[in-house]
Coordinates of C-alpha atoms in Angstrom, one line a residue:
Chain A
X110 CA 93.2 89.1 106.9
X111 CA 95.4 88.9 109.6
X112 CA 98.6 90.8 110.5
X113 CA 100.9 91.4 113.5
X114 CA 101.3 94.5 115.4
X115 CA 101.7 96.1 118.7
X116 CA 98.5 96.8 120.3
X117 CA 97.8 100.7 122.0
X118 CA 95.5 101.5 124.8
X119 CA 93.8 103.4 122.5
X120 CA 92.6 101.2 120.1
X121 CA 95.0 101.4 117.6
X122 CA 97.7 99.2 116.3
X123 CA 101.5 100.1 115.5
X124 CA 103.7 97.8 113.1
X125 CA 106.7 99.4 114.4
X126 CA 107.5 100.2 118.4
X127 CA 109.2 103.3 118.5
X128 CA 110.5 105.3 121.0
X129 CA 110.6 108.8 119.2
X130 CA 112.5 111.8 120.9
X131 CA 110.3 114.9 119.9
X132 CA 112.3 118.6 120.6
X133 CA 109.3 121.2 120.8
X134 CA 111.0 123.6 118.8
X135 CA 114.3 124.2 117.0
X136 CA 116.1 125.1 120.0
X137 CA 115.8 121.6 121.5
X138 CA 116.4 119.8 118.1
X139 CA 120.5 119.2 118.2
X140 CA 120.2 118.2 121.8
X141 CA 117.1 115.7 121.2
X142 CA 119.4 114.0 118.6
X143 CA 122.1 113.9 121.1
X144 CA 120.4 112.0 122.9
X145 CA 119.0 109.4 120.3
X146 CA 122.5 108.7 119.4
X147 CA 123.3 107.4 123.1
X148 CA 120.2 105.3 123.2
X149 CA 119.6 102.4 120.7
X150 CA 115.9 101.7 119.3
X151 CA 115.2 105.5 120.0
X152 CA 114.3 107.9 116.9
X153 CA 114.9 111.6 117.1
X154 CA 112.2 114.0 114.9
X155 CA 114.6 116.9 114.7
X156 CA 112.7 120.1 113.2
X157 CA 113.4 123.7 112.3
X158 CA 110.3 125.4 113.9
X159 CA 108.2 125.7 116.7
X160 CA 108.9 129.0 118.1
X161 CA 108.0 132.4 116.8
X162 CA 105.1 131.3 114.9
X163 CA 101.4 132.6 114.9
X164 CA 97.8 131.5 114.4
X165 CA 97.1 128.5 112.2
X166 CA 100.8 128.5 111.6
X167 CA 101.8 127.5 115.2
X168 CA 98.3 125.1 115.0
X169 CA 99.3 123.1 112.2
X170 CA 103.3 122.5 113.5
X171 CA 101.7 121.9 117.0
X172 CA 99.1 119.6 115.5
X173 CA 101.8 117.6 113.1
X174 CA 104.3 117.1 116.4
X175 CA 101.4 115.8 118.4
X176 CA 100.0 113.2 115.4
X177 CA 103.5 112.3 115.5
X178 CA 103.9 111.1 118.9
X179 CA 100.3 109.9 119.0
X180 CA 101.1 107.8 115.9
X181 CA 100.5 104.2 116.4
X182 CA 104.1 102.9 115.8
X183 CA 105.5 105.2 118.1
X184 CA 105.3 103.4 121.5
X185 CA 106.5 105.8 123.7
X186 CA 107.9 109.6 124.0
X187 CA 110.3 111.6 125.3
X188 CA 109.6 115.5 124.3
X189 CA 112.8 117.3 124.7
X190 CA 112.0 121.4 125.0
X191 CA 114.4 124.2 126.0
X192 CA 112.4 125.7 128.1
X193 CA 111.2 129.1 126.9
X194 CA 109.7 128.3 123.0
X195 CA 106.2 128.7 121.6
X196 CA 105.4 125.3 121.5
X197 CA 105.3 124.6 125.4
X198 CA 107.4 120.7 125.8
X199 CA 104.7 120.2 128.9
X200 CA 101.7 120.8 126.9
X201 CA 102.8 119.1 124.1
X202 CA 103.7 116.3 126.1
X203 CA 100.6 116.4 127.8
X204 CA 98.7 116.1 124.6
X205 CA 100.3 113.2 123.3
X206 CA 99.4 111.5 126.7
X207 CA 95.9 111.7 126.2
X208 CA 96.7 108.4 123.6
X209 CA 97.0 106.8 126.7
X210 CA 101.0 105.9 126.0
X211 CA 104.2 106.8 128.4
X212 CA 105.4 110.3 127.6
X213 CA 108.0 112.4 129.5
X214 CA 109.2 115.4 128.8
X215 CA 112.7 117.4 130.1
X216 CA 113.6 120.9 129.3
X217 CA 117.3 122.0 128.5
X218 CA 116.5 125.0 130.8
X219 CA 116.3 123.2 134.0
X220 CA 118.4 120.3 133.3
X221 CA 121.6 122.1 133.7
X222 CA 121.9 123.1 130.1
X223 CA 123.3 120.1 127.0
X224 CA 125.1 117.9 130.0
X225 CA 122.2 117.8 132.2
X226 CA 119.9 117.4 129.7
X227 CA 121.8 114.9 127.9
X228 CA 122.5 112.7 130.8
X229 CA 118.7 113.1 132.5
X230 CA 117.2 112.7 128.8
X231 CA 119.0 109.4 128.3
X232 CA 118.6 107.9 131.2
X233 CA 115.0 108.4 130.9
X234 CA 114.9 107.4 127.1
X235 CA 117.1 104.2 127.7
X236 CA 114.7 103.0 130.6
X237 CA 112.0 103.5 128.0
X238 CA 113.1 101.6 125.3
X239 CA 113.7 98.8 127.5
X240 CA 110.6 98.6 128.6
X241 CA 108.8 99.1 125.0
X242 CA 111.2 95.7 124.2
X243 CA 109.6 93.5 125.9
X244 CA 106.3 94.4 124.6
X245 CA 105.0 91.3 122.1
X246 CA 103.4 91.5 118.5
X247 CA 99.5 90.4 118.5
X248 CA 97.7 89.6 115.7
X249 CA 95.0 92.0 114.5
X250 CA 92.8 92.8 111.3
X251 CA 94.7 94.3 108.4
X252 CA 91.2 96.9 108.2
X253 CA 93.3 98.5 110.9
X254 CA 96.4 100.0 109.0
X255 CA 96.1 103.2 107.4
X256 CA 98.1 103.6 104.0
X257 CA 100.1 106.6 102.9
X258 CA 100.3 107.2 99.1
X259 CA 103.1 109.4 97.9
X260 CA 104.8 109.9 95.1
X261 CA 107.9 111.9 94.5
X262 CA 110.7 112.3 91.5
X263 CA 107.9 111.6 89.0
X264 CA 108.4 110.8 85.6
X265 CA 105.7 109.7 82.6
X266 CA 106.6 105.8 83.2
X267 CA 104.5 106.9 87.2
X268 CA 101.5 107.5 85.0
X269 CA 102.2 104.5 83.1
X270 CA 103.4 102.2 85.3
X271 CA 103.7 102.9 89.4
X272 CA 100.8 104.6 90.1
X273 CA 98.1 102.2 88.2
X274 CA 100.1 99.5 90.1
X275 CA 100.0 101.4 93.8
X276 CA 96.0 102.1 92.7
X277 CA 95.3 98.6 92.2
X278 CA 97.2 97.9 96.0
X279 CA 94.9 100.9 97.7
X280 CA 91.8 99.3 96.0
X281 CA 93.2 95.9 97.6
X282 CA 93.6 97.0 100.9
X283 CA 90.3 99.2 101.0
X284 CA 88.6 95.7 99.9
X285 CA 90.1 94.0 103.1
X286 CA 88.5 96.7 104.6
X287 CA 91.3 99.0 105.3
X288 CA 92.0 103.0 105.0
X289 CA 94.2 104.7 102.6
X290 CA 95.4 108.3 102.3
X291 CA 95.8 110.1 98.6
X292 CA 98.0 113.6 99.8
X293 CA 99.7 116.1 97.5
X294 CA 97.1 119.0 96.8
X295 CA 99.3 120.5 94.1
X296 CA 99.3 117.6 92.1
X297 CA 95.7 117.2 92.2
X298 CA 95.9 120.4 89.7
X299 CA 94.5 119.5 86.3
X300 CA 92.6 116.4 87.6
X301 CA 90.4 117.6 90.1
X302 CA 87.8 117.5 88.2
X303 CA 88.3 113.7 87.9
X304 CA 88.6 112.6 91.4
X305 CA 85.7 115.4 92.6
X306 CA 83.3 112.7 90.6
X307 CA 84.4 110.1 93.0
X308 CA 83.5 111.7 95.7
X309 CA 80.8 110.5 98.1
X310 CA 78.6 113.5 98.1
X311 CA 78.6 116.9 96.6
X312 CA 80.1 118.2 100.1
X313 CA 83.0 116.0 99.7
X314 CA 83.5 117.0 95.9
X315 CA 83.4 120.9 96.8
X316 CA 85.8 120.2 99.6
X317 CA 88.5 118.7 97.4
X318 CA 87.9 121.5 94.8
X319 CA 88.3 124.1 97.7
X320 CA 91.9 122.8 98.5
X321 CA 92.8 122.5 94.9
X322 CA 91.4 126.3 94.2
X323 CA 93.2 127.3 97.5
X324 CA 96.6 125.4 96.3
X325 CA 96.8 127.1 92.9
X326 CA 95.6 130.6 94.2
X327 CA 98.9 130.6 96.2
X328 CA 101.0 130.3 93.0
X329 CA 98.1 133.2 91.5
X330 CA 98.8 135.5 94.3
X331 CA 102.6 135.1 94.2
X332 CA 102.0 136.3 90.3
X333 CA 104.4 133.4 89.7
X334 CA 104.3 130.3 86.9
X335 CA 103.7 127.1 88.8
X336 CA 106.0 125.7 86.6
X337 CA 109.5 127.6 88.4
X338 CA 108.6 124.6 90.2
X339 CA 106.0 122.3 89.6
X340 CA 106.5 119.8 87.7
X341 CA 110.3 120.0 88.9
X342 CA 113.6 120.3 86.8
X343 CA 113.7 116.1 87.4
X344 CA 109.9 115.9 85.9
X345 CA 110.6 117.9 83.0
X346 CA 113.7 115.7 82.3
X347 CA 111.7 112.9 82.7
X348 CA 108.7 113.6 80.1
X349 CA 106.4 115.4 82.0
X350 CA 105.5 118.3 80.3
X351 CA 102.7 120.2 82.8
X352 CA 101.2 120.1 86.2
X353 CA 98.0 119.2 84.4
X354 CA 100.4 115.5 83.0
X355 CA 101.4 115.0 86.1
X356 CA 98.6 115.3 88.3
X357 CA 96.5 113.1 86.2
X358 CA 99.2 110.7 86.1
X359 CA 99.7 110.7 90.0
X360 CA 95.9 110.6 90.9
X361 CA 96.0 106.6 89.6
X362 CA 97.7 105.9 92.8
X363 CA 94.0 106.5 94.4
X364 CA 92.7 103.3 92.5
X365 CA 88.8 103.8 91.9
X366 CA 87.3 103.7 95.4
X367 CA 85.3 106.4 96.5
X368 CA 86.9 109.2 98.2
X369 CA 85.2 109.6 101.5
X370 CA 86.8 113.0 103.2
X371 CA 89.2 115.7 102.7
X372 CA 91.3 116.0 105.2
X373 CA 93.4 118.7 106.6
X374 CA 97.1 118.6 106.9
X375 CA 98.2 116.1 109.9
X376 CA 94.0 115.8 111.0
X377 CA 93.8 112.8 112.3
X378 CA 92.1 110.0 109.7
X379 CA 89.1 109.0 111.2
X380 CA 89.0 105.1 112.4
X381 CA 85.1 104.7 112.2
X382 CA 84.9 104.9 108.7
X383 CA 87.6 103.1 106.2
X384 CA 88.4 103.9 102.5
X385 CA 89.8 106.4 100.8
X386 CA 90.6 109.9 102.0
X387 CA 92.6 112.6 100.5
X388 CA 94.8 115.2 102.8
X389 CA 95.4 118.7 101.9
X390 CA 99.1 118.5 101.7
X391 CA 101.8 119.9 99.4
X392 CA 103.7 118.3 96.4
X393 CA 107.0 118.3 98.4
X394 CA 106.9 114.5 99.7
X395 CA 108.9 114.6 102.8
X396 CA 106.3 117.4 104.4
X397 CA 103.5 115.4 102.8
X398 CA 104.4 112.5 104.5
X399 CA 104.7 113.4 107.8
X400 CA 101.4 114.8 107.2
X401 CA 100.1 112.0 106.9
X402 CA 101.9 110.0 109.6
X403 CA 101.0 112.8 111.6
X404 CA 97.4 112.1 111.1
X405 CA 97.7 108.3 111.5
X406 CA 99.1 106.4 108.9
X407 CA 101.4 103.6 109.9
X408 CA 102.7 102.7 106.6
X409 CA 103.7 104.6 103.2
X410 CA 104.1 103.2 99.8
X411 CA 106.0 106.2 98.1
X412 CA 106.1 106.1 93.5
X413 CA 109.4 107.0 91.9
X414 CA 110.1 107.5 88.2
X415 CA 113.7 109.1 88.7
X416 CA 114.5 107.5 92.0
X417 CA 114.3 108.7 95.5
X418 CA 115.8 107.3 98.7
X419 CA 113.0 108.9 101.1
X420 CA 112.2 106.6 104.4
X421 CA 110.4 108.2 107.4
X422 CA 111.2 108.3 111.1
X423 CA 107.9 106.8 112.2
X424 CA 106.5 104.7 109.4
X425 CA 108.3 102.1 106.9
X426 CA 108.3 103.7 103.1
X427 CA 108.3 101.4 100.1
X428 CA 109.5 102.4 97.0
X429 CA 108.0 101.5 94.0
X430 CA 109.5 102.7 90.2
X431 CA 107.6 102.3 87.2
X432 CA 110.9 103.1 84.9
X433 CA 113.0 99.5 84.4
X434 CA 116.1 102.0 84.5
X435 CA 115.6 103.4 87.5
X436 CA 115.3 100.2 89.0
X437 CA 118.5 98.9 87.9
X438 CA 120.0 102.3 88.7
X439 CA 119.3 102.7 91.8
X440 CA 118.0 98.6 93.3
X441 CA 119.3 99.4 96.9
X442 CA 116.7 102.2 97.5
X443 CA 114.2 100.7 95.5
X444 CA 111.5 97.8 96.5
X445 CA 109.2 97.1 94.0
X446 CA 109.9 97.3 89.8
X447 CA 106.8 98.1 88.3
X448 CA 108.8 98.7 85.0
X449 CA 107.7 94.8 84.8
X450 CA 104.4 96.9 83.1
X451 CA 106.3 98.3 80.8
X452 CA 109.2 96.2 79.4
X453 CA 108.0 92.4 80.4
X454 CA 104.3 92.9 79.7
X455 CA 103.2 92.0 83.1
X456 CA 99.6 93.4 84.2
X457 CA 99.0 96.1 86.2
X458 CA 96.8 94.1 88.7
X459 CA 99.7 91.5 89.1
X460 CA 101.6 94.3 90.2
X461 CA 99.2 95.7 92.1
X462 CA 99.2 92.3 94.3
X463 CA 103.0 92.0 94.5
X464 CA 102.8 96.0 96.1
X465 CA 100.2 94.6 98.3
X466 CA 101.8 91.0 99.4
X467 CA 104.9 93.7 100.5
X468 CA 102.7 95.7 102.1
X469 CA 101.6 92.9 104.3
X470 CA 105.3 91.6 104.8
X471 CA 106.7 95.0 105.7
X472 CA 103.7 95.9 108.2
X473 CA 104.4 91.9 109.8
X474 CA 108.0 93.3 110.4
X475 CA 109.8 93.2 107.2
X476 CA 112.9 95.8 106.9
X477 CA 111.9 98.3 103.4
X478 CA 115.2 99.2 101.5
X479 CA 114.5 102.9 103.0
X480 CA 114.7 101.4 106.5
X481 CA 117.9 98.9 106.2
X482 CA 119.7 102.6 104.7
X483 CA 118.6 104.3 107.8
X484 CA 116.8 106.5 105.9
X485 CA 114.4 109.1 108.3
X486 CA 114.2 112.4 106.3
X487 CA 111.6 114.3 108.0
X488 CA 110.4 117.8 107.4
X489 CA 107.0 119.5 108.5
X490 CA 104.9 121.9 106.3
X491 CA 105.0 125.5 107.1
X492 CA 101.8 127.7 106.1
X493 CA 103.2 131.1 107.5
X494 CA 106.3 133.1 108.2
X495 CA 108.9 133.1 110.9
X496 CA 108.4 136.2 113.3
Chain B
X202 CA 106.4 94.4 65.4
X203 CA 105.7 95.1 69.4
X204 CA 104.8 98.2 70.4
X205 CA 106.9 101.0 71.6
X206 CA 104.8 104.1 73.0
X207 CA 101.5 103.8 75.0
X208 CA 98.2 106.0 73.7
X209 CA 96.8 105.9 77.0
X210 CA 93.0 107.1 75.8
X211 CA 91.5 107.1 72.3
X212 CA 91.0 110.5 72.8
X213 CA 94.5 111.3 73.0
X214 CA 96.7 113.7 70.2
X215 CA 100.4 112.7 72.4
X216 CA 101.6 108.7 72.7
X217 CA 104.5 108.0 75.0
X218 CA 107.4 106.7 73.8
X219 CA 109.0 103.6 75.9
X220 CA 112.5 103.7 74.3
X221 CA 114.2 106.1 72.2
X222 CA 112.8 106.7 68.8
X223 CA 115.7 107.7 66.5
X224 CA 114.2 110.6 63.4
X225 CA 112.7 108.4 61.2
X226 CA 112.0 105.2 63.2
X227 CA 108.6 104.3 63.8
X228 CA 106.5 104.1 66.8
X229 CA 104.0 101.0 67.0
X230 CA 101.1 101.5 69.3
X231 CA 97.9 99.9 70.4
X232 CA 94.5 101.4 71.2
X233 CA 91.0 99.7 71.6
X234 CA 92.6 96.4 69.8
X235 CA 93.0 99.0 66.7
X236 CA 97.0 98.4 65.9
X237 CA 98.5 102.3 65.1
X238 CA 102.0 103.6 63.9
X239 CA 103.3 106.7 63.0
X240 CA 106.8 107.8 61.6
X241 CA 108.8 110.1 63.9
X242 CA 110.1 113.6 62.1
X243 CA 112.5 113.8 65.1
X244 CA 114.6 112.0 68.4
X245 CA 112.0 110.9 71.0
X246 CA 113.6 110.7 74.1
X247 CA 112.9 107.8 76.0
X248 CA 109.5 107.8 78.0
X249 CA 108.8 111.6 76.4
X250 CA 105.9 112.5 74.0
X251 CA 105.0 112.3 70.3
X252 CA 102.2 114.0 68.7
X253 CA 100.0 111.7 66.4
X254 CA 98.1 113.9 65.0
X255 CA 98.4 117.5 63.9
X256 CA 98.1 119.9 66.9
X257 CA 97.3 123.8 66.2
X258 CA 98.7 126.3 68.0
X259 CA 96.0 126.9 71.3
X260 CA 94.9 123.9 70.6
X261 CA 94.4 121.2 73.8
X262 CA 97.5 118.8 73.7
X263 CA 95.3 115.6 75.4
X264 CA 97.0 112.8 76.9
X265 CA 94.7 110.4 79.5
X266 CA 91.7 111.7 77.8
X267 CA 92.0 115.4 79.1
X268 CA 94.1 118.5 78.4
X269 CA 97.3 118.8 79.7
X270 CA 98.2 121.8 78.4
X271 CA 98.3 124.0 75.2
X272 CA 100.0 124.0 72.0
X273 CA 102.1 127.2 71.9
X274 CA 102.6 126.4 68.2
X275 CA 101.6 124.0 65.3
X276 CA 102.8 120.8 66.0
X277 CA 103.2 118.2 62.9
X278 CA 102.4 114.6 63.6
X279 CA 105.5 112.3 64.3
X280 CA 106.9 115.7 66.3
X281 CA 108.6 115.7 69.9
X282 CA 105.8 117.1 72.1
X283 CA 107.0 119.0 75.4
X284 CA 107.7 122.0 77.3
X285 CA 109.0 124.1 74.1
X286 CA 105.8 123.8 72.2
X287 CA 103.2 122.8 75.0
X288 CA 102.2 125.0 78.2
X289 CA 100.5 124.5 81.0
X290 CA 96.8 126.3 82.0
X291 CA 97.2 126.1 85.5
X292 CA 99.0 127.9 88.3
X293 CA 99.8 130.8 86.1
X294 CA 100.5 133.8 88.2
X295 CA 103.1 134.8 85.8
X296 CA 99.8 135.8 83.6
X297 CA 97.8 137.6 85.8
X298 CA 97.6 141.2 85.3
X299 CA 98.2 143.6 87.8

């Protein structure tokens, strides 16, 4: 099947052609936004960290902000630094050049300080985006697009309803020879066991175990009860009675292809070999998402019991609710009504294809609800302490 | 009459309710082409959990086939099952002993 797309040096095909504005640390953040606000078609990933961090700490938040900018809807950089953080703007910039796509980089520092920086950040940035218009959509093989599955604000009609649905979708796109991404290690807890017999070889299975083991022995070692926060307050309220419910409810999202690799957070999905993969990444959906996007994904399709607005900088999110309310509730932030499963009788395959016909409208260029609200929360997830 | 709750495994002690069940209203449910139903002792909250069977306390509350949790006490068929008489096994550092 055939979709369009921008095509990269690389390989690799965006759906989107963004010009993202990346601050290498905090301290860059407020001024990187400044600038996307002068220049239209320009996306700022404004971030808390990237400075006084350590070991695989400063690896992963490195890692994530170069998967970011190497992301194949991204077109285009512009890596604002101050000029004395961990996170070096020259080397970060210099990494997401090796995708073979423009990328400059300024530092506040040298610039003259938020005027200078401003003014010489724009100017480059606007020039940018200028140029990134007049590049044309080609057509190219949906096996190229990578899917994120997420689900956040779960409630027991997901089980039911939105994951089954998003599952039969995955198993779609994987049949068209495409990649998808299951994430959320913590709600993998309680259905491990499940998925681990899916796996494509013993290696795979004690990989996905691993994380899982890893995952819960954080809660263990804090000496705290999972449940202070997972499932959440909004879980609870919604029927969802343990982690162990709501992870077997959320693994449905995978469908029933063989899980191929375990993936670390923001590691980049291989492109050799398509299917299912799952990424170590936590429950809280706006870090698990970039992780994703980080590690190639050019599209999200993002479950909702209670109702979430979540869109993404880099990548179009569509929302899919398996509770008929919820849908009604809140139809400007929603995209897909899977309640249909549970209140008109329709099947989950039938579902399944609608998620997948919008998944080929939104990746031809279709605005998701998420998008048209301007949505872009972004977030990126921390595995060690501030120094 | 249509069915109200989903058992989603024949295995399974819980069904979940898809609208409100009011005390003494009855849930209709389908498994294997086997019709079921079951009297409620209590509200249901919409989308929430009733057990069909009796449950013992320590007993494996199953819903999709496998445990999601334990009874924390007995639990009467027709009963509201969730977090105040159902815990989970996992993540529990609260339980470790120092």
């Amino acid at each position: 099947m055939k979709i369009l797309g921008y095509k990269r040096i690389n390989g690799t095909y965006g759906i989107r052609n963004h010009l993202a504005i990346i601050p290498s640390s905090i301290c860059a953040s407020d001024t990187a936004v400044k600038i996307s606000n002068l220049v239209s078609n320009s996306i700022a990933l404004p971030h808390q960290h990237g400075c006084c961090q350590v070991g695989e700490d400063y690896k992963q938040t490195f890692k994530t902000l170069v998967g970011l900018g190497s992301n194949p809807n991204v077109g285009a950089v512009l890596v604002v630094g101050l000029g004395c953080e961990g996170i070096k703007p020259e080397i970060l910039a210099e990494e997401i050049r090796k995708e073979n796509k423009r990328v400059e980089m300024i530092k506040i520092q040298e610039c003259g300080g938020t005027l200078g920086a401003v003014k010489e950040g724009a100017r480059l940035a606007s020039e940018m985006a200028r140029e990134l218009s007049k590049q044309q959509k080609v057509e190219f093989d949906i096996s190229n697009l990578i899917l994120a599955l997420e689900c956040g604000g779960s409630d027991s009609t997901s089980g039911m309803a939105s994951n089954p649905a998003v599952g039969a979708a995955s198993d779609l796109l994987i049949n068209h020879g495409g990649t998808s991404i299951l994430s959320e290690t913590t709600e993998l807890i309680g259905a491990e066991h499940i998925l681990a017999k899916r796996c494509i070889n013993e290696n795979v299975a004690k990989k996905l175990i691993d994380i899982v083991n890893r995952t819960e022995r954080r809660a263990l070692n804090m000496g705290e009860d999972l449940r202070g926060s997972q499932p959440t307050p909004g879980n609870i309220e919604g029927g969802l009675s343990t982690i162990e419910e709501k992870s077997l409810g959320c693994i449905y999202k995978a469908g029933n292809a063989p899980v191929q690799e375990i993936l670390e957070y923001g590691e980049q999905v291989p492109t050799k070999v398509k299917g299912l993969y799952v990424m170590d990444t936590p429950g809280e959906d706006i870090d698990s998402i970039t992780g994703m996007i980080a590690g190639g994904a050019q599209i999200v399709v993002f479950t909702t019991g209670r109702g979430t607005p979540t869109g993404s900088p880099i990548a179009p999110v569509i929302k899919v609710t398996g509770n008929p309310l919820t849908y009604k509730k809140m139809i400007d932030n929603i995209d897909v009504n899977a309640g249909k499963i549970i209140d008109e009788g329709v099947t989950v395959n039938q579902v399944g294809e609608e998620i997948f016909n919008e998944i080929v409208e939104v990746a031809n260029g279709k605005s998701t609800k998420a998008e048209s609200m301007g949505h872009n929360e972004f977030g990126i997830f921390r595995i060690g302490y501030t120094f | 009459m249509k069915n109200n709750s989903v058992i989603a495994n024949s295995k399974d002690n819980v069904a979940t309710v898809c609208t409100v069940i009011k005390k003494g209203e009855k849930i209709y449910s389908e498994i294997n082409n086997k019709k079921f139903e079951l009297k409620a002792v209590e509200e249901i909250p919409d989308f929430h959990k009733i057990a069909l069977k009796d449950i013992k306390q320590g007993e494996n509350v199953i819903k999709y086939g496998e445990s999601i949790g334990l009874a924390t006490k007995n639990i009467k068929a027709g009963e509201y099952v969730h977090v105040h008489n159902i815990e989970s096994n996992r993540g529990r550092g609260d339980k470790i002993v120092k």
